Short mmCIF file of C-alpha atoms in Angstrom, two decimals:
data_model
loop_
_atom_site.label_atom_id
_atom_site.label_comp_id
_atom_site.label_asym_id
_atom_site.label_seq_id
_atom_site.Cartn_x
_atom_site.Cartn_y
_atom_site.Cartn_z
CA MET A 1201 -4.84 156.03 -12.82
CA SER A 1202 -2.72 153.16 -11.50
CA ARG A 1203 1.03 152.80 -12.04
CA LEU A 1204 0.27 150.00 -14.50
CA ASP A 1205 -2.20 152.19 -16.43
CA GLU A 1206 0.38 154.99 -16.56
CA THR A 1207 2.97 152.57 -17.91
CA PHE A 1208 0.74 151.46 -20.79
CA GLU A 1209 -0.35 155.05 -21.42
CA ALA A 1210 3.29 156.17 -21.77
CA LEU A 1211 4.17 153.58 -24.43
CA GLY A 1212 4.68 154.86 -27.95
CA PRO A 1213 2.52 153.53 -30.81
CA ASP A 1214 5.15 150.98 -31.82
CA ASP A 1215 6.37 150.12 -28.31
CA LYS A 1216 5.65 146.78 -26.64
CA ALA A 1217 5.40 146.51 -22.86
CA MET A 1218 7.70 143.92 -21.33
CA GLY A 1219 6.82 142.11 -18.13
CA LEU A 1220 9.37 139.84 -16.46
CA PHE A 1221 8.61 137.14 -13.90
CA LEU A 1222 10.83 136.11 -10.99
CA THR A 1223 9.94 133.82 -8.09
CA ASP A 1224 10.43 135.37 -4.66
CA GLY A 1225 13.19 133.63 -2.69
CA PHE A 1226 14.86 132.33 -5.86
CA PRO A 1227 17.68 131.45 -6.22
CA ASN A 1228 17.92 132.38 -2.55
CA PRO A 1229 16.16 135.00 -0.41
CA ASP A 1230 19.11 137.40 -0.41
CA ALA A 1231 19.29 137.45 -4.22
CA THR A 1232 15.68 138.34 -5.05
CA VAL A 1233 15.69 142.10 -4.46
CA PRO A 1234 18.99 142.69 -6.29
CA LEU A 1235 17.63 140.59 -9.18
CA LEU A 1236 14.43 142.63 -9.27
CA HIS A 1237 16.51 145.79 -9.55
CA ALA A 1238 18.66 144.21 -12.28
CA ILE A 1239 15.66 143.40 -14.49
CA ASP A 1240 14.23 146.82 -13.67
CA ARG A 1241 17.42 148.45 -14.98
CA GLY A 1242 17.26 146.12 -17.98
CA GLY A 1243 14.03 147.75 -19.13
CA ALA A 1244 11.15 145.84 -17.55
CA ASP A 1245 7.97 147.89 -17.91
CA PHE A 1246 6.45 145.88 -15.09
CA ILE A 1247 7.50 142.95 -12.94
CA GLU A 1248 5.66 139.84 -11.81
CA LEU A 1249 6.88 138.48 -8.48
CA GLY A 1250 5.94 134.86 -7.94
CA MET A 1251 4.50 133.83 -4.58
CA PRO A 1252 6.10 130.42 -3.88
CA PHE A 1253 3.53 127.63 -3.70
CA SER A 1254 3.79 123.86 -3.39
CA ASP A 1255 1.38 123.12 -6.26
CA PRO A 1256 1.92 125.70 -9.04
CA LEU A 1257 -0.40 124.00 -11.52
CA ALA A 1258 0.14 126.41 -14.46
CA GLU A 1259 3.91 126.23 -14.29
CA GLY A 1260 6.42 124.14 -16.19
CA ARG A 1261 9.54 122.66 -14.63
CA PRO A 1262 11.71 125.82 -14.42
CA ILE A 1263 9.20 127.77 -12.32
CA GLN A 1264 8.19 124.66 -10.38
CA ARG A 1265 11.84 124.19 -9.41
CA ALA A 1266 12.20 127.87 -8.54
CA SER A 1267 9.15 127.68 -6.29
CA ALA A 1268 10.42 124.50 -4.62
CA GLN A 1269 13.82 126.13 -4.09
CA ALA A 1270 12.21 129.17 -2.48
CA LEU A 1271 10.07 126.97 -0.22
CA SER A 1272 13.20 125.08 0.83
CA HIS A 1273 14.37 128.43 2.24
CA ASP A 1274 11.05 128.71 4.14
CA VAL A 1275 9.88 131.72 2.11
CA THR A 1276 6.33 132.70 3.13
CA LEU A 1277 3.69 135.06 1.78
CA VAL A 1278 4.67 137.60 4.44
CA ASP A 1279 8.29 137.34 3.25
CA THR A 1280 7.11 138.12 -0.28
CA LEU A 1281 5.38 141.28 0.93
CA HIS A 1282 8.62 142.28 2.66
CA THR A 1283 10.44 141.73 -0.66
CA VAL A 1284 8.03 144.14 -2.33
CA GLU A 1285 8.62 146.71 0.41
CA ALA A 1286 12.38 146.45 -0.08
CA PHE A 1287 12.06 146.80 -3.87
CA ARG A 1288 9.76 149.81 -3.47
CA GLU A 1289 12.44 151.72 -1.56
CA ASP A 1290 14.26 152.34 -4.86
CA SER A 1291 11.76 151.79 -7.68
CA ASP A 1292 8.32 152.89 -8.88
CA THR A 1293 8.13 150.23 -11.61
CA PRO A 1294 4.75 148.46 -11.44
CA LEU A 1295 4.93 145.13 -9.62
CA LEU A 1296 2.27 142.43 -9.59
CA LEU A 1297 2.14 139.33 -7.44
CA MET A 1298 1.51 136.09 -9.33
CA GLY A 1299 0.44 132.95 -7.55
CA TYR A 1300 -2.48 130.80 -6.52
CA VAL A 1301 -5.66 131.42 -4.57
CA ASN A 1302 -5.11 128.94 -1.71
CA PRO A 1303 -2.49 131.02 0.16
CA VAL A 1304 -4.53 134.19 -0.46
CA PHE A 1305 -7.70 132.63 0.96
CA LYS A 1306 -5.75 131.28 3.92
CA TYR A 1307 -4.30 134.73 4.59
CA GLY A 1308 -7.75 136.34 4.23
CA VAL A 1309 -8.79 138.02 0.99
CA ASP A 1310 -9.36 141.54 2.27
CA GLY A 1311 -6.38 141.47 4.63
CA PHE A 1312 -4.12 140.20 1.88
CA CYS A 1313 -5.20 142.91 -0.57
CA ARG A 1314 -4.79 145.54 2.14
CA ASP A 1315 -1.30 144.38 3.11
CA ALA A 1316 -0.22 143.89 -0.51
CA ALA A 1317 -1.26 147.44 -1.42
CA LYS A 1318 0.48 148.79 1.70
CA ALA A 1319 3.68 146.99 0.69
CA GLY A 1320 3.59 148.59 -2.77
CA VAL A 1321 1.98 145.87 -4.91
CA ASP A 1322 0.11 147.15 -7.99
CA GLY A 1323 -1.88 144.07 -8.98
CA LEU A 1324 -2.53 140.35 -8.72
CA ILE A 1325 -2.43 137.46 -11.19
CA LEU A 1326 -4.02 134.23 -9.93
CA PRO A 1327 -4.21 131.66 -12.76
CA ASP A 1328 -6.51 129.28 -10.86
CA LEU A 1329 -9.13 131.94 -10.04
CA PRO A 1330 -12.16 131.49 -12.34
CA PRO A 1331 -13.68 134.83 -13.35
CA GLN A 1332 -17.18 133.69 -12.35
CA GLU A 1333 -15.94 132.95 -8.80
CA SER A 1334 -13.89 136.10 -8.36
CA ASP A 1335 -16.38 138.51 -6.75
CA ALA A 1336 -14.69 138.59 -3.35
CA LEU A 1337 -11.23 139.18 -4.79
CA CYS A 1338 -12.47 141.69 -7.35
CA ASP A 1339 -14.16 143.70 -4.59
CA ALA A 1340 -11.17 143.54 -2.23
CA ALA A 1341 -8.68 144.37 -4.97
CA ALA A 1342 -10.74 147.35 -6.10
CA ALA A 1343 -11.18 148.56 -2.53
CA HIS A 1344 -7.40 148.63 -2.04
CA GLY A 1345 -6.44 149.96 -5.46
CA LEU A 1346 -5.04 146.72 -6.89
CA ASP A 1347 -5.44 145.58 -10.48
CA LEU A 1348 -6.67 142.02 -10.97
CA VAL A 1349 -5.46 140.28 -14.13
CA PHE A 1350 -7.20 137.28 -15.66
CA LEU A 1351 -5.90 134.80 -18.23
CA ILE A 1352 -7.18 133.47 -21.54
CA ALA A 1353 -5.82 130.59 -23.63
CA PRO A 1354 -6.20 129.26 -27.19
CA ASN A 1355 -9.14 127.08 -26.07
CA THR A 1356 -10.99 129.92 -24.28
CA SER A 1357 -14.44 130.56 -25.76
CA ASP A 1358 -15.39 133.96 -27.15
CA ASP A 1359 -17.97 134.46 -24.41
CA ARG A 1360 -15.42 133.74 -21.70
CA ILE A 1361 -12.87 136.09 -23.29
CA ARG A 1362 -15.47 138.86 -23.15
CA VAL A 1363 -16.20 138.06 -19.48
CA VAL A 1364 -12.47 138.12 -18.69
CA ASP A 1365 -12.12 141.48 -20.41
CA GLN A 1366 -15.02 142.85 -18.36
CA ARG A 1367 -13.65 141.52 -15.07
CA ALA A 1368 -9.95 142.26 -15.57
CA THR A 1369 -8.17 145.47 -14.72
CA GLY A 1370 -4.60 146.26 -15.67
CA PHE A 1371 -4.45 143.90 -18.64
CA VAL A 1372 -5.64 140.56 -20.02
CA TYR A 1373 -2.96 137.85 -20.04
CA ALA A 1374 -3.10 135.75 -23.22
CA VAL A 1375 -1.43 132.39 -22.66
CA SER A 1376 0.17 131.52 -26.01
CA VAL A 1377 -0.23 127.75 -25.69
CA THR A 1378 -2.68 125.34 -24.16
CA GLY A 1379 -0.05 124.12 -21.74
CA LEU A 1380 2.44 125.18 -19.09
CA THR A 1381 4.92 128.01 -18.74
CA GLY A 1382 8.06 127.29 -20.73
CA SER A 1383 6.16 125.32 -23.40
CA ASP A 1384 7.44 125.21 -26.97
CA LEU A 1385 5.71 127.74 -29.21
CA ALA A 1386 6.14 125.39 -32.17
CA GLU A 1387 3.55 123.14 -30.57
CA THR A 1388 0.86 125.77 -31.28
CA PRO A 1389 1.05 126.59 -35.00
CA SER A 1390 -2.21 128.58 -34.90
CA VAL A 1391 -1.02 130.96 -32.17
CA GLU A 1392 -1.09 133.99 -34.50
CA GLU A 1393 -4.68 133.32 -35.50
CA TYR A 1394 -5.67 132.98 -31.83
CA LEU A 1395 -3.96 136.24 -30.85
CA MET A 1396 -5.52 138.11 -33.77
CA HIS A 1397 -8.92 136.86 -32.64
CA ALA A 1398 -8.24 137.78 -29.01
CA GLU A 1399 -7.13 141.25 -30.14
CA ASP A 1400 -10.55 141.76 -31.72
CA LEU A 1401 -12.44 140.61 -28.60
CA VAL A 1402 -10.42 142.34 -25.86
CA ASP A 1403 -11.32 146.03 -26.06
CA ARG A 1404 -11.37 147.27 -22.45
CA ASN A 1405 -7.84 146.27 -21.43
CA PRO A 1406 -4.36 146.00 -22.92
CA LEU A 1407 -3.65 142.47 -24.17
CA LEU A 1408 -0.31 140.85 -23.31
CA VAL A 1409 1.03 137.47 -24.35
CA GLY A 1410 3.16 135.06 -22.35
CA PHE A 1411 4.35 131.43 -22.06
CA GLY A 1412 7.10 130.06 -24.29
CA ILE A 1413 8.92 133.32 -25.09
CA LYS A 1414 12.68 132.81 -24.88
CA THR A 1415 14.24 135.50 -27.09
CA HIS A 1416 13.67 139.01 -28.40
CA ASP A 1417 12.63 137.53 -31.75
CA ASP A 1418 10.01 135.36 -30.03
CA ALA A 1419 8.72 138.41 -28.17
CA MET A 1420 8.42 140.55 -31.29
CA GLU A 1421 6.80 137.77 -33.30
CA LEU A 1422 4.15 137.01 -30.70
CA SER A 1423 3.41 140.59 -29.69
CA ARG A 1424 2.52 141.76 -33.20
CA HIS A 1425 -1.13 141.43 -32.19
CA THR A 1426 -0.77 142.37 -28.53
CA ASP A 1427 0.34 145.35 -26.47
CA GLY A 1428 3.30 143.53 -25.00
CA PHE A 1429 4.77 140.29 -23.74
CA ILE A 1430 5.74 138.47 -20.55
CA VAL A 1431 8.80 136.26 -19.99
CA GLY A 1432 9.21 133.93 -17.03
CA SER A 1433 10.80 130.53 -17.59
CA ALA A 1434 13.61 131.83 -19.83
CA LEU A 1435 14.61 134.35 -17.16
CA ILE A 1436 14.39 131.71 -14.42
CA ASN A 1437 16.62 129.37 -16.45
CA HIS A 1438 19.13 132.17 -17.05
CA VAL A 1439 19.29 133.05 -13.36
CA ALA A 1440 19.62 129.39 -12.37
CA ALA A 1441 22.56 128.90 -14.72
CA LEU A 1442 24.32 132.00 -13.43
CA TRP A 1443 23.91 131.04 -9.78
CA GLU A 1444 25.22 127.56 -10.54
CA SER A 1445 28.43 129.16 -11.84
CA PRO A 1446 30.57 129.60 -8.72
CA GLU A 1447 33.42 131.40 -10.51
CA GLN A 1448 31.26 134.49 -11.20
CA SER A 1449 30.81 137.27 -8.68
CA VAL A 1450 27.33 138.42 -7.71
CA PRO A 1451 27.78 141.82 -9.45
CA ASP A 1452 28.79 140.01 -12.66
CA ARG A 1453 25.74 137.76 -12.43
CA LEU A 1454 23.44 140.72 -11.91
CA ALA A 1455 25.03 142.53 -14.87
CA GLU A 1456 24.31 139.51 -17.06
CA VAL A 1457 20.68 139.38 -15.89
CA GLU A 1458 20.32 143.09 -16.69
CA ALA A 1459 21.81 142.49 -20.16
CA PHE A 1460 19.47 139.54 -20.71
CA ALA A 1461 16.46 141.71 -19.87
CA ARG A 1462 17.73 144.42 -22.22
CA HIS A 1463 18.10 141.82 -24.98
CA LEU A 1464 14.52 140.66 -24.53
CA LYS A 1465 13.26 144.24 -24.66
CA SER A 1466 15.33 145.78 -27.43
CA GLY A 1467 17.29 143.03 -29.14
CA ALA A 1468 20.57 144.32 -27.74
CA PRO A 1469 23.24 141.59 -27.81
CA ALA A 1470 22.93 139.17 -24.93
CA PRO A 1471 26.07 138.77 -22.81
CA ALA A 1472 28.57 136.23 -24.05
CA PRO A 1473 29.08 133.22 -21.75
CA GLN A 1474 32.03 133.69 -19.43
CA PRO A 1475 34.83 131.13 -19.97
CA ARG A 1476 35.49 128.83 -17.06
CA PRO A 1477 38.89 129.32 -15.39
CA ALA A 1478 41.54 126.78 -16.25
CA GLN A 1479 41.80 123.87 -13.86
CA GLY A 1480 45.03 122.52 -12.48
#
């Protein structure tokens, strides 16, 4: 049983798994590992670490900007594996890499899966990998003990949802909107009907929902018909705002990120904004 399987197995009947996404190298390479530990302390059941890429086609502006910022620091795929190694020194929380197939193919599929597993990665999420073209990655991931997550969306056919459920390991990622990360949930009024339908079709894997979740209330509303939820853009925006606030110390910023994660998970009060010091 994988670390991810054990995490889902340990959840109580009314618990919802929370996955949080952070781009490697954002807001700068030195901040990523401390941030990962902050969201870990805040209650993340698993973490998605974004592999910076120049054309993140599923992402909205916050994660696009985070990826561009990481690339401006020359963060590479090898650097991301080193980030995982550093995180693994102090945590057993499941960690998945999320990104796009081009860098993985360039690295070499089997070599990438081997090195990712050696670094401590638990699984992969590659939004632009079609299930029907995933044989090589499925085989390499399985050979090295990695879960491989696939995505569905409101416009995914029933037959394709069943194929995704057969191919996926770890969980099935239900995109809440036919759009990009950070999209407005109000733009998809039938999201509950879609998730209820997906819940009926996905029977081999846990079903998690993501895209557009900004608050604990959003998370609880959307995850009524899923086993958990994933938050990315809201966390990225929160981190960006904190690191643009020069009057705050790094420990204070990390404490606020931890509190934000705890709010998403349990509804605990989010930290109040810190007043700016008087000028003059």
